[in-house]
């Protein structure tokens, strides 16, 4: 059940994209992990290729394109896109601003079971990622990099696709391209809702053709969480684990072992109310829980912040 995730970055240091993919970084701070001599440590395993860069590095290809077309000179300009395949604990697809490296990325991650059940290797995932990049982001300088596992240690192989925002050559128009800026040289990549829908369909078709596990990415998934909430939960769990370890060392029994964000607590309360309840009973239970809401339309209830 591969998923696709999209992030953008405005960092003008294009070399930071490749650095992040090839060196180890602290998952909480984003800072590089150093060895005993103070040098960045390479990742234990990865595969990396570039596309549309010619004899140049990815960073140089992006800078040459910027100078040629007079783009990306402003601080607020999106410099690159980053794509990856990554199945988190809860399936999700969303857009957010990356805090590392000057790029936009799409990340496509495969089901952990694919490695055992369907002979998915890093080499095969890299080949799928390269073809996906060629098919969906033609004309953009790109890095395609495969990692064997994610932050959640679920054993999921995932592919990072980092593309420079500027297309360096005009390409043949494809059915999913709506405007000239989608195929002309010197135009910037746009990740619209229509484009994300196309990419979700492309991921599903890719997995079907490769006999890999896949879910319907066009349907809303349960327990949809944002990137911000996901990392808030990870940081909170880490703090709780440290606190519980200290209590255990003092001979005390921890009272809580699983950290919940306030949003997760609210979500569970609402689900408990919704279960087998009619509208009036649902709203009455929300009031009893002191959960305020400010608008109701059809089947949607807007909760007051």
PDB file of C-alpha atoms in Angstrom:
ATOM      1  CA  UNK A   1       0.000   0.000   0.000  1.00  0.00           C
ATOM      2  CA  UNK A   2       2.294   2.705  -1.277  1.00  0.00           C
ATOM      3  CA  UNK A   3       1.515   6.303  -0.427  1.00  0.00           C
ATOM      4  CA  UNK A   4       2.777   9.589  -1.854  1.00  0.00           C
ATOM      5  CA  UNK A   5       3.728  12.687   0.086  1.00  0.00           C
ATOM      6  CA  UNK A   6       4.687  16.153  -1.183  1.00  0.00           C
ATOM      7  CA  UNK A   7       6.853  18.832   0.441  1.00  0.00           C
ATOM      8  CA  UNK A   8       8.370  22.117  -0.752  1.00  0.00           C
ATOM      9  CA  UNK A   9      11.412  24.103   0.353  1.00  0.00           C
ATOM     10  CA  UNK A  10      12.657  27.636  -0.284  1.00  0.00           C
ATOM     11  CA  UNK A  11      16.253  27.005   0.759  1.00  0.00           C
ATOM     12  CA  UNK A  12      18.597  28.227  -1.981  1.00  0.00           C
ATOM     13  CA  UNK A  13      21.282  25.689  -0.969  1.00  0.00           C
ATOM     14  CA  UNK A  14      20.434  22.975  -3.490  1.00  0.00           C
ATOM     15  CA  UNK A  15      23.319  20.786  -2.295  1.00  0.00           C
ATOM     16  CA  UNK A  16      21.493  20.355   1.029  1.00  0.00           C
ATOM     17  CA  UNK A  17      18.963  18.090  -0.689  1.00  0.00           C
ATOM     18  CA  UNK A  18      21.565  15.487  -1.634  1.00  0.00           C
ATOM     19  CA  UNK A  19      23.288  15.885   1.728  1.00  0.00           C
ATOM     20  CA  UNK A  20      20.068  15.051   3.560  1.00  0.00           C
ATOM     21  CA  UNK A  21      19.529  11.955   1.422  1.00  0.00           C
ATOM     22  CA  UNK A  22      23.063  10.578   1.744  1.00  0.00           C
ATOM     23  CA  UNK A  23      24.040  11.476   5.334  1.00  0.00           C
ATOM     24  CA  UNK A  24      22.431  10.510   8.638  1.00  0.00           C
ATOM     25  CA  UNK A  25      20.296  13.166  10.343  1.00  0.00           C
ATOM     26  CA  UNK A  26      18.639  13.392  13.744  1.00  0.00           C
ATOM     27  CA  UNK A  27      14.944  12.742  13.096  1.00  0.00           C
ATOM     28  CA  UNK A  28      13.852  15.272  15.750  1.00  0.00           C
ATOM     29  CA  UNK A  29      16.204  18.194  15.080  1.00  0.00           C
ATOM     30  CA  UNK A  30      17.046  17.593  11.409  1.00  0.00           C
ATOM     31  CA  UNK A  31      20.737  18.184  12.194  1.00  0.00           C
ATOM     32  CA  UNK A  32      23.443  15.883  10.743  1.00  0.00           C
ATOM     33  CA  UNK A  33      24.784  13.114  12.980  1.00  0.00           C
ATOM     34  CA  UNK A  34      28.560  13.399  13.421  1.00  0.00           C
ATOM     35  CA  UNK A  35      31.173  10.700  13.973  1.00  0.00           C
ATOM     36  CA  UNK A  36      33.889  10.767  16.637  1.00  0.00           C
ATOM     37  CA  UNK A  37      35.935  13.150  14.459  1.00  0.00           C
ATOM     38  CA  UNK A  38      33.070  15.588  13.996  1.00  0.00           C
ATOM     39  CA  UNK A  39      32.346  14.602  10.397  1.00  0.00           C
ATOM     40  CA  UNK A  40      28.856  13.834   9.024  1.00  0.00           C
ATOM     41  CA  UNK A  41      28.095  10.102   8.958  1.00  0.00           C
ATOM     42  CA  UNK A  42      26.955   8.507   5.710  1.00  0.00           C
ATOM     43  CA  UNK A  43      23.715   6.536   5.741  1.00  0.00           C
ATOM     44  CA  UNK A  44      24.261   2.810   6.057  1.00  0.00           C
ATOM     45  CA  UNK A  45      22.441   2.056   2.813  1.00  0.00           C
ATOM     46  CA  UNK A  46      20.950   4.025  -0.079  1.00  0.00           C
ATOM     47  CA  UNK A  47      20.751   4.130  -3.877  1.00  0.00           C
ATOM     48  CA  UNK A  48      20.934   7.465  -5.713  1.00  0.00           C
ATOM     49  CA  UNK A  49      20.628   8.588  -9.342  1.00  0.00           C
ATOM     50  CA  UNK A  50      20.090  11.946 -11.052  1.00  0.00           C
ATOM     51  CA  UNK A  51      18.021  12.853 -14.113  1.00  0.00           C
ATOM     52  CA  UNK A  52      18.126  15.843 -16.488  1.00  0.00           C
ATOM     53  CA  UNK A  53      21.382  17.088 -14.949  1.00  0.00           C
ATOM     54  CA  UNK A  54      23.762  16.296 -17.824  1.00  0.00           C
ATOM     55  CA  UNK A  55      27.374  16.317 -16.631  1.00  0.00           C
ATOM     56  CA  UNK A  56      26.507  18.623 -13.723  1.00  0.00           C
ATOM     57  CA  UNK A  57      25.469  17.855 -10.181  1.00  0.00           C
ATOM     58  CA  UNK A  58      21.819  18.357  -9.217  1.00  0.00           C
ATOM     59  CA  UNK A  59      22.696  21.585  -7.389  1.00  0.00           C
ATOM     60  CA  UNK A  60      24.627  22.999 -10.362  1.00  0.00           C
ATOM     61  CA  UNK A  61      21.898  22.004 -12.842  1.00  0.00           C
ATOM     62  CA  UNK A  62      19.329  23.906 -10.769  1.00  0.00           C
ATOM     63  CA  UNK A  63      21.545  26.986 -10.471  1.00  0.00           C
ATOM     64  CA  UNK A  64      22.241  27.002 -14.223  1.00  0.00           C
ATOM     65  CA  UNK A  65      18.500  26.811 -14.940  1.00  0.00           C
ATOM     66  CA  UNK A  66      17.783  29.661 -12.505  1.00  0.00           C
ATOM     67  CA  UNK A  67      20.365  31.892 -14.197  1.00  0.00           C
ATOM     68  CA  UNK A  68      19.218  30.983 -17.717  1.00  0.00           C
ATOM     69  CA  UNK A  69      15.542  31.794 -17.070  1.00  0.00           C
ATOM     70  CA  UNK A  70      15.965  34.470 -14.398  1.00  0.00           C
ATOM     71  CA  UNK A  71      13.873  32.599 -11.831  1.00  0.00           C
ATOM     72  CA  UNK A  72      14.075  31.663  -8.132  1.00  0.00           C
ATOM     73  CA  UNK A  73      15.966  34.784  -7.110  1.00  0.00           C
ATOM     74  CA  UNK A  74      13.529  35.693  -4.351  1.00  0.00           C
ATOM     75  CA  UNK A  75      13.682  34.433  -0.797  1.00  0.00           C
ATOM     76  CA  UNK A  76      10.049  33.264  -0.932  1.00  0.00           C
ATOM     77  CA  UNK A  77      10.419  31.344  -4.217  1.00  0.00           C
ATOM     78  CA  UNK A  78       9.947  27.572  -4.014  1.00  0.00           C
ATOM     79  CA  UNK A  79      13.263  26.230  -5.281  1.00  0.00           C
ATOM     80  CA  UNK A  80      12.665  22.480  -5.483  1.00  0.00           C
ATOM     81  CA  UNK A  81      10.090  19.744  -4.896  1.00  0.00           C
ATOM     82  CA  UNK A  82      10.592  16.514  -2.957  1.00  0.00           C
ATOM     83  CA  UNK A  83       8.496  13.388  -3.510  1.00  0.00           C
ATOM     84  CA  UNK A  84       8.627  10.131  -1.580  1.00  0.00           C
ATOM     85  CA  UNK A  85       6.778   6.877  -1.080  1.00  0.00           C
ATOM     86  CA  UNK A  86       6.286   6.387   2.635  1.00  0.00           C
ATOM     87  CA  UNK A  87       3.596   4.412   4.538  1.00  0.00           C
ATOM     88  CA  UNK A  88       3.346   5.862   8.046  1.00  0.00           C
ATOM     89  CA  UNK A  89       1.428   4.149  10.842  1.00  0.00           C
ATOM     90  CA  UNK A  90      -1.716   5.843   9.569  1.00  0.00           C
ATOM     91  CA  UNK A  91      -2.096   6.229   5.812  1.00  0.00           C
ATOM     92  CA  UNK A  92      -1.995   9.869   4.773  1.00  0.00           C
ATOM     93  CA  UNK A  93      -1.406  12.198   1.846  1.00  0.00           C
ATOM     94  CA  UNK A  94      -0.773  15.859   2.496  1.00  0.00           C
ATOM     95  CA  UNK A  95       1.325  18.866   1.569  1.00  0.00           C
ATOM     96  CA  UNK A  96       3.571  20.769   3.938  1.00  0.00           C
ATOM     97  CA  UNK A  97       6.619  23.015   3.970  1.00  0.00           C
ATOM     98  CA  UNK A  98       9.912  21.220   4.473  1.00  0.00           C
ATOM     99  CA  UNK A  99      12.384  22.729   6.896  1.00  0.00           C
ATOM    100  CA  UNK A 100      15.432  21.083   5.360  1.00  0.00           C
ATOM    101  CA  UNK A 101      17.123  21.584   2.015  1.00  0.00           C
ATOM    102  CA  UNK A 102      16.046  23.936  -0.775  1.00  0.00           C
ATOM    103  CA  UNK A 103      13.733  21.692  -2.672  1.00  0.00           C
ATOM    104  CA  UNK A 104      10.251  20.310  -3.085  1.00  0.00           C
ATOM    105  CA  UNK A 105       9.989  16.606  -2.624  1.00  0.00           C
ATOM    106  CA  UNK A 106       7.564  13.825  -3.317  1.00  0.00           C
ATOM    107  CA  UNK A 107       8.098  10.687  -1.235  1.00  0.00           C
ATOM    108  CA  UNK A 108       6.616   7.353  -2.279  1.00  0.00           C
ATOM    109  CA  UNK A 109       6.767   4.552   0.243  1.00  0.00           C
ATOM    110  CA  UNK A 110       5.905   0.888  -0.158  1.00  0.00           C
ATOM    111  CA  UNK A 111       4.119  -1.505   2.165  1.00  0.00           C
ATOM    112  CA  UNK A 112       6.644  -3.248   4.472  1.00  0.00           C
ATOM    113  CA  UNK A 113       5.089  -6.585   3.458  1.00  0.00           C
ATOM    114  CA  UNK A 114       6.169  -6.075  -0.172  1.00  0.00           C
ATOM    115  CA  UNK A 115       9.783  -6.953   0.648  1.00  0.00           C
ATOM    116  CA  UNK A 116       8.749 -10.397   1.897  1.00  0.00           C
ATOM    117  CA  UNK A 117       5.638 -11.170  -0.131  1.00  0.00           C
ATOM    118  CA  UNK A 118       6.470  -9.578  -3.486  1.00  0.00           C
ATOM    119  CA  UNK A 119      10.275  -9.589  -3.714  1.00  0.00           C
ATOM    120  CA  UNK A 120      10.606  -5.816  -3.485  1.00  0.00           C
ATOM    121  CA  UNK A 121      14.287  -4.900  -3.191  1.00  0.00           C
ATOM    122  CA  UNK A 122      15.967  -1.504  -2.997  1.00  0.00           C
ATOM    123  CA  UNK A 123      17.151  -1.964  -6.580  1.00  0.00           C
ATOM    124  CA  UNK A 124      13.637  -2.682  -7.812  1.00  0.00           C
ATOM    125  CA  UNK A 125      12.206   0.248  -5.842  1.00  0.00           C
ATOM    126  CA  UNK A 126      14.879   2.548  -7.300  1.00  0.00           C
ATOM    127  CA  UNK A 127      14.008   1.417 -10.824  1.00  0.00           C
ATOM    128  CA  UNK A 128      10.306   2.076 -10.161  1.00  0.00           C
ATOM    129  CA  UNK A 129      11.161   5.506  -8.743  1.00  0.00           C
ATOM    130  CA  UNK A 130      13.284   6.440 -11.740  1.00  0.00           C
ATOM    131  CA  UNK A 131      10.515   5.502 -14.169  1.00  0.00           C
ATOM    132  CA  UNK A 132       7.904   7.316 -12.056  1.00  0.00           C
ATOM    133  CA  UNK A 133      10.050  10.462 -12.145  1.00  0.00           C
ATOM    134  CA  UNK A 134      10.582  10.236 -15.916  1.00  0.00           C
ATOM    135  CA  UNK A 135       6.868   9.752 -16.535  1.00  0.00           C
ATOM    136  CA  UNK A 136       5.522  12.440 -14.203  1.00  0.00           C
ATOM    137  CA  UNK A 137       8.244  15.125 -13.924  1.00  0.00           C
ATOM    138  CA  UNK A 138       9.903  15.186 -17.356  1.00  0.00           C
ATOM    139  CA  UNK A 139      12.305  18.039 -18.011  1.00  0.00           C
ATOM    140  CA  UNK A 140      13.074  18.765 -14.345  1.00  0.00           C
ATOM    141  CA  UNK A 141      16.537  18.211 -12.816  1.00  0.00           C
ATOM    142  CA  UNK A 142      15.939  15.439 -10.299  1.00  0.00           C
ATOM    143  CA  UNK A 143      17.453  13.209  -7.649  1.00  0.00           C
ATOM    144  CA  UNK A 144      15.941   9.768  -7.117  1.00  0.00           C
ATOM    145  CA  UNK A 145      17.107   8.109  -3.908  1.00  0.00           C
ATOM    146  CA  UNK A 146      15.925   4.904  -2.221  1.00  0.00           C
ATOM    147  CA  UNK A 147      16.237   4.213   1.514  1.00  0.00           C
ATOM    148  CA  UNK A 148      15.621   0.810   3.134  1.00  0.00           C
ATOM    149  CA  UNK A 149      13.627   2.047   6.138  1.00  0.00           C
ATOM    150  CA  UNK A 150      11.827   5.066   7.588  1.00  0.00           C
ATOM    151  CA  UNK A 151      11.799   6.894  10.928  1.00  0.00           C
ATOM    152  CA  UNK A 152       9.109   4.561  12.233  1.00  0.00           C
ATOM    153  CA  UNK A 153      11.376   1.496  11.766  1.00  0.00           C
ATOM    154  CA  UNK A 154       8.574  -0.385  10.021  1.00  0.00           C
ATOM    155  CA  UNK A 155      10.933  -1.839   7.412  1.00  0.00           C
ATOM    156  CA  UNK A 156       9.320   0.138   4.608  1.00  0.00           C
ATOM    157  CA  UNK A 157      11.415   0.764   1.522  1.00  0.00           C
ATOM    158  CA  UNK A 158      10.763   4.304   0.288  1.00  0.00           C
ATOM    159  CA  UNK A 159      11.874   6.432  -2.652  1.00  0.00           C
ATOM    160  CA  UNK A 160      12.659  10.156  -2.450  1.00  0.00           C
ATOM    161  CA  UNK A 161      12.231  12.123  -5.668  1.00  0.00           C
ATOM    162  CA  UNK A 162      13.657  15.640  -5.435  1.00  0.00           C
ATOM    163  CA  UNK A 163      13.012  17.905  -8.414  1.00  0.00           C
ATOM    164  CA  UNK A 164      14.208  21.387  -9.214  1.00  0.00           C
ATOM    165  CA  UNK A 165      11.217  23.681  -9.573  1.00  0.00           C
ATOM    166  CA  UNK A 166      12.251  24.886 -13.065  1.00  0.00           C
ATOM    167  CA  UNK A 167      11.814  22.708 -16.138  1.00  0.00           C
ATOM    168  CA  UNK A 168      15.004  22.845 -18.215  1.00  0.00           C
ATOM    169  CA  UNK A 169      13.522  21.652 -21.525  1.00  0.00           C
ATOM    170  CA  UNK A 170      10.160  21.616 -23.250  1.00  0.00           C
ATOM    171  CA  UNK A 171       8.534  18.185 -23.124  1.00  0.00           C
ATOM    172  CA  UNK A 172       5.739  16.471 -24.999  1.00  0.00           C
ATOM    173  CA  UNK A 173       2.370  17.349 -23.527  1.00  0.00           C
ATOM    174  CA  UNK A 174       0.794  14.548 -21.485  1.00  0.00           C
ATOM    175  CA  UNK A 175      -2.920  14.053 -20.657  1.00  0.00           C
ATOM    176  CA  UNK A 176      -2.408  15.212 -17.067  1.00  0.00           C
ATOM    177  CA  UNK A 177      -0.855  18.518 -18.181  1.00  0.00           C
ATOM    178  CA  UNK A 178      -3.407  21.352 -18.274  1.00  0.00           C
ATOM    179  CA  UNK A 179      -1.485  24.561 -19.058  1.00  0.00           C
ATOM    180  CA  UNK A 180       1.641  25.485 -21.071  1.00  0.00           C
ATOM    181  CA  UNK A 181       3.560  25.939 -17.823  1.00  0.00           C
ATOM    182  CA  UNK A 182       3.162  22.176 -17.325  1.00  0.00           C
ATOM    183  CA  UNK A 183       5.325  21.316 -20.343  1.00  0.00           C
ATOM    184  CA  UNK A 184       7.281  24.423 -21.472  1.00  0.00           C
ATOM    185  CA  UNK A 185      10.925  25.049 -20.614  1.00  0.00           C
ATOM    186  CA  UNK A 186      11.620  27.770 -18.067  1.00  0.00           C
ATOM    187  CA  UNK A 187       8.282  27.253 -16.278  1.00  0.00           C
ATOM    188  CA  UNK A 188       7.932  26.237 -12.625  1.00  0.00           C
ATOM    189  CA  UNK A 189       6.378  23.022 -11.363  1.00  0.00           C
ATOM    190  CA  UNK A 190       2.916  23.398  -9.804  1.00  0.00           C
ATOM    191  CA  UNK A 191       1.647  20.866  -7.301  1.00  0.00           C
ATOM    192  CA  UNK A 192      -2.079  21.509  -7.620  1.00  0.00           C
ATOM    193  CA  UNK A 193      -4.899  19.363  -6.250  1.00  0.00           C
ATOM    194  CA  UNK A 194      -5.384  17.988  -9.773  1.00  0.00           C
ATOM    195  CA  UNK A 195      -1.687  17.101  -9.979  1.00  0.00           C
ATOM    196  CA  UNK A 196      -1.775  15.332  -6.611  1.00  0.00           C
ATOM    197  CA  UNK A 197      -4.802  13.358  -7.741  1.00  0.00           C
ATOM    198  CA  UNK A 198      -2.976  12.323 -10.901  1.00  0.00           C
ATOM    199  CA  UNK A 199       0.063  11.248  -8.853  1.00  0.00           C
ATOM    200  CA  UNK A 200      -2.101   9.168  -6.496  1.00  0.00           C
ATOM    201  CA  UNK A 201      -3.602   7.374  -9.484  1.00  0.00           C
ATOM    202  CA  UNK A 202      -0.110   6.910 -10.976  1.00  0.00           C
ATOM    203  CA  UNK A 203       1.134   5.337  -7.730  1.00  0.00           C
ATOM    204  CA  UNK A 204      -1.823   2.933  -7.641  1.00  0.00           C
ATOM    205  CA  UNK A 205      -1.288   1.944 -11.287  1.00  0.00           C
ATOM    206  CA  UNK A 206       2.432   1.476 -10.710  1.00  0.00           C
ATOM    207  CA  UNK A 207       1.835  -0.867  -7.762  1.00  0.00           C
ATOM    208  CA  UNK A 208      -0.821  -2.820  -9.658  1.00  0.00           C
ATOM    209  CA  UNK A 209       1.485  -3.352 -12.625  1.00  0.00           C
ATOM    210  CA  UNK A 210       4.356  -4.355 -10.310  1.00  0.00           C
ATOM    211  CA  UNK A 211       2.120  -6.750  -8.276  1.00  0.00           C
ATOM    212  CA  UNK A 212       2.675  -4.778  -5.058  1.00  0.00           C
ATOM    213  CA  UNK A 213       0.252  -4.140  -2.209  1.00  0.00           C
ATOM    214  CA  UNK A 214      -1.889  -1.051  -2.669  1.00  0.00           C
ATOM    215  CA  UNK A 215      -4.938   0.715  -1.244  1.00  0.00           C
ATOM    216  CA  UNK A 216      -7.290   3.217  -2.887  1.00  0.00           C
ATOM    217  CA  UNK A 217      -5.520   6.561  -2.386  1.00  0.00           C
ATOM    218  CA  UNK A 218      -8.534   8.470  -3.710  1.00  0.00           C
ATOM    219  CA  UNK A 219     -10.646   7.512  -0.710  1.00  0.00           C
ATOM    220  CA  UNK A 220     -10.303   9.332   2.599  1.00  0.00           C
ATOM    221  CA  UNK A 221      -8.317   7.320   5.138  1.00  0.00           C
ATOM    222  CA  UNK A 222      -9.281   6.918   8.786  1.00  0.00           C
ATOM    223  CA  UNK A 223      -7.297   8.753  11.460  1.00  0.00           C
ATOM    224  CA  UNK A 224      -5.792  11.238   8.995  1.00  0.00           C
ATOM    225  CA  UNK A 225      -3.024  13.111  10.820  1.00  0.00           C
ATOM    226  CA  UNK A 226      -0.869  16.010   9.730  1.00  0.00           C
ATOM    227  CA  UNK A 227       2.922  16.077   9.615  1.00  0.00           C
ATOM    228  CA  UNK A 228       2.879  18.512  12.550  1.00  0.00           C
ATOM    229  CA  UNK A 229       0.758  16.207  14.723  1.00  0.00           C
ATOM    230  CA  UNK A 230       2.790  13.134  13.735  1.00  0.00           C
ATOM    231  CA  UNK A 231       6.033  14.709  14.971  1.00  0.00           C
ATOM    232  CA  UNK A 232       4.331  16.171  18.052  1.00  0.00           C
ATOM    233  CA  UNK A 233       3.311  12.625  18.981  1.00  0.00           C
ATOM    234  CA  UNK A 234       6.846  11.295  18.350  1.00  0.00           C
ATOM    235  CA  UNK A 235       8.435  14.023  20.487  1.00  0.00           C
ATOM    236  CA  UNK A 236       5.847  13.588  23.238  1.00  0.00           C
ATOM    237  CA  UNK A 237       6.374   9.815  23.304  1.00  0.00           C
ATOM    238  CA  UNK A 238      10.119  10.331  23.523  1.00  0.00           C
ATOM    239  CA  UNK A 239       9.738  12.682  26.523  1.00  0.00           C
ATOM    240  CA  UNK A 240       7.308  10.267  28.188  1.00  0.00           C
ATOM    241  CA  UNK A 241       9.683   7.326  27.706  1.00  0.00           C
ATOM    242  CA  UNK A 242      12.516   9.274  29.348  1.00  0.00           C
ATOM    243  CA  UNK A 243      10.271  10.274  32.262  1.00  0.00           C
ATOM    244  CA  UNK A 244       9.073   6.684  32.735  1.00  0.00           C
ATOM    245  CA  UNK A 245      12.641   5.367  32.664  1.00  0.00           C
ATOM    246  CA  UNK A 246      13.502   7.787  35.461  1.00  0.00           C
ATOM    247  CA  UNK A 247      10.471   6.656  37.487  1.00  0.00           C
ATOM    248  CA  UNK A 248      11.393   2.996  36.974  1.00  0.00           C
ATOM    249  CA  UNK A 249      14.954   3.688  38.170  1.00  0.00           C
ATOM    250  CA  UNK A 250      13.439   5.156  41.345  1.00  0.00           C
ATOM    251  CA  UNK A 251      11.244   2.083  41.850  1.00  0.00           C
ATOM    252  CA  UNK A 252       8.000   3.809  40.859  1.00  0.00           C
ATOM    253  CA  UNK A 253       5.345   2.535  38.464  1.00  0.00           C
ATOM    254  CA  UNK A 254       4.560   4.793  35.452  1.00  0.00           C
ATOM    255  CA  UNK A 255       0.880   5.717  35.155  1.00  0.00           C
ATOM    256  CA  UNK A 256       0.993   6.407  31.393  1.00  0.00           C
ATOM    257  CA  UNK A 257       3.026   4.636  28.720  1.00  0.00           C
ATOM    258  CA  UNK A 258       1.479   5.943  25.470  1.00  0.00           C
ATOM    259  CA  UNK A 259       1.576   9.672  24.708  1.00  0.00           C
ATOM    260  CA  UNK A 260      -1.507  11.261  23.128  1.00  0.00           C
ATOM    261  CA  UNK A 261      -1.693  14.680  21.522  1.00  0.00           C
ATOM    262  CA  UNK A 262      -4.644  16.892  22.395  1.00  0.00           C
ATOM    263  CA  UNK A 263      -5.938  16.443  18.840  1.00  0.00           C
ATOM    264  CA  UNK A 264      -5.798  12.666  19.190  1.00  0.00           C
ATOM    265  CA  UNK A 265      -7.728  12.819  22.480  1.00  0.00           C
ATOM    266  CA  UNK A 266     -10.364  15.025  20.820  1.00  0.00           C
ATOM    267  CA  UNK A 267     -10.522  12.711  17.812  1.00  0.00           C
ATOM    268  CA  UNK A 268     -11.162   9.656  19.998  1.00  0.00           C
ATOM    269  CA  UNK A 269     -13.860  11.476  21.961  1.00  0.00           C
ATOM    270  CA  UNK A 270     -15.634  12.458  18.739  1.00  0.00           C
ATOM    271  CA  UNK A 271     -15.378   8.933  17.301  1.00  0.00           C
ATOM    272  CA  UNK A 272     -16.855   7.547  20.497  1.00  0.00           C
ATOM    273  CA  UNK A 273     -19.800   9.946  20.130  1.00  0.00           C
ATOM    274  CA  UNK A 274     -20.327   9.221  16.444  1.00  0.00           C
ATOM    275  CA  UNK A 275     -20.423   5.454  16.856  1.00  0.00           C
ATOM    276  CA  UNK A 276     -23.966   4.228  16.263  1.00  0.00           C
ATOM    277  CA  UNK A 277     -25.426   7.635  17.162  1.00  0.00           C
ATOM    278  CA  UNK A 278     -27.957   9.834  15.399  1.00  0.00           C
ATOM    279  CA  UNK A 279     -27.208  13.510  14.815  1.00  0.00           C
ATOM    280  CA  UNK A 280     -29.066  14.874  17.869  1.00  0.00           C
ATOM    281  CA  UNK A 281     -27.513  12.345  20.245  1.00  0.00           C
ATOM    282  CA  UNK A 282     -24.090  13.026  18.747  1.00  0.00           C
ATOM    283  CA  UNK A 283     -24.362  16.779  19.310  1.00  0.00           C
ATOM    284  CA  UNK A 284     -25.738  16.250  22.817  1.00  0.00           C
ATOM    285  CA  UNK A 285     -22.754  14.083  23.738  1.00  0.00           C
ATOM    286  CA  UNK A 286     -20.362  16.684  22.362  1.00  0.00           C
ATOM    287  CA  UNK A 287     -21.952  19.269  24.679  1.00  0.00           C
ATOM    288  CA  UNK A 288     -21.604  16.918  27.648  1.00  0.00           C
ATOM    289  CA  UNK A 289     -17.896  16.609  26.847  1.00  0.00           C
ATOM    290  CA  UNK A 290     -17.651  20.430  26.687  1.00  0.00           C
ATOM    291  CA  UNK A 291     -16.609  20.236  23.035  1.00  0.00           C
ATOM    292  CA  UNK A 292     -17.769  23.429  21.341  1.00  0.00           C
ATOM    293  CA  UNK A 293     -18.854  23.563  17.700  1.00  0.00           C
ATOM    294  CA  UNK A 294     -19.771  26.635  15.685  1.00  0.00           C
ATOM    295  CA  UNK A 295     -21.370  25.361  12.468  1.00  0.00           C
ATOM    296  CA  UNK A 296     -23.229  22.322  11.194  1.00  0.00           C
ATOM    297  CA  UNK A 297     -23.853  21.632   7.512  1.00  0.00           C
ATOM    298  CA  UNK A 298     -25.305  18.378   6.217  1.00  0.00           C
ATOM    299  CA  UNK A 299     -23.037  15.679   7.701  1.00  0.00           C
ATOM    300  CA  UNK A 300     -20.168  18.018   8.599  1.00  0.00           C
ATOM    301  CA  UNK A 301     -19.663  19.526  12.044  1.00  0.00           C
ATOM    302  CA  UNK A 302     -17.054  22.281  12.469  1.00  0.00           C
ATOM    303  CA  UNK A 303     -15.399  22.138  15.887  1.00  0.00           C
ATOM    304  CA  UNK A 304     -14.506  25.444  17.522  1.00  0.00           C
ATOM    305  CA  UNK A 305     -10.793  25.821  18.184  1.00  0.00           C
TER     306      UNK A 305
END
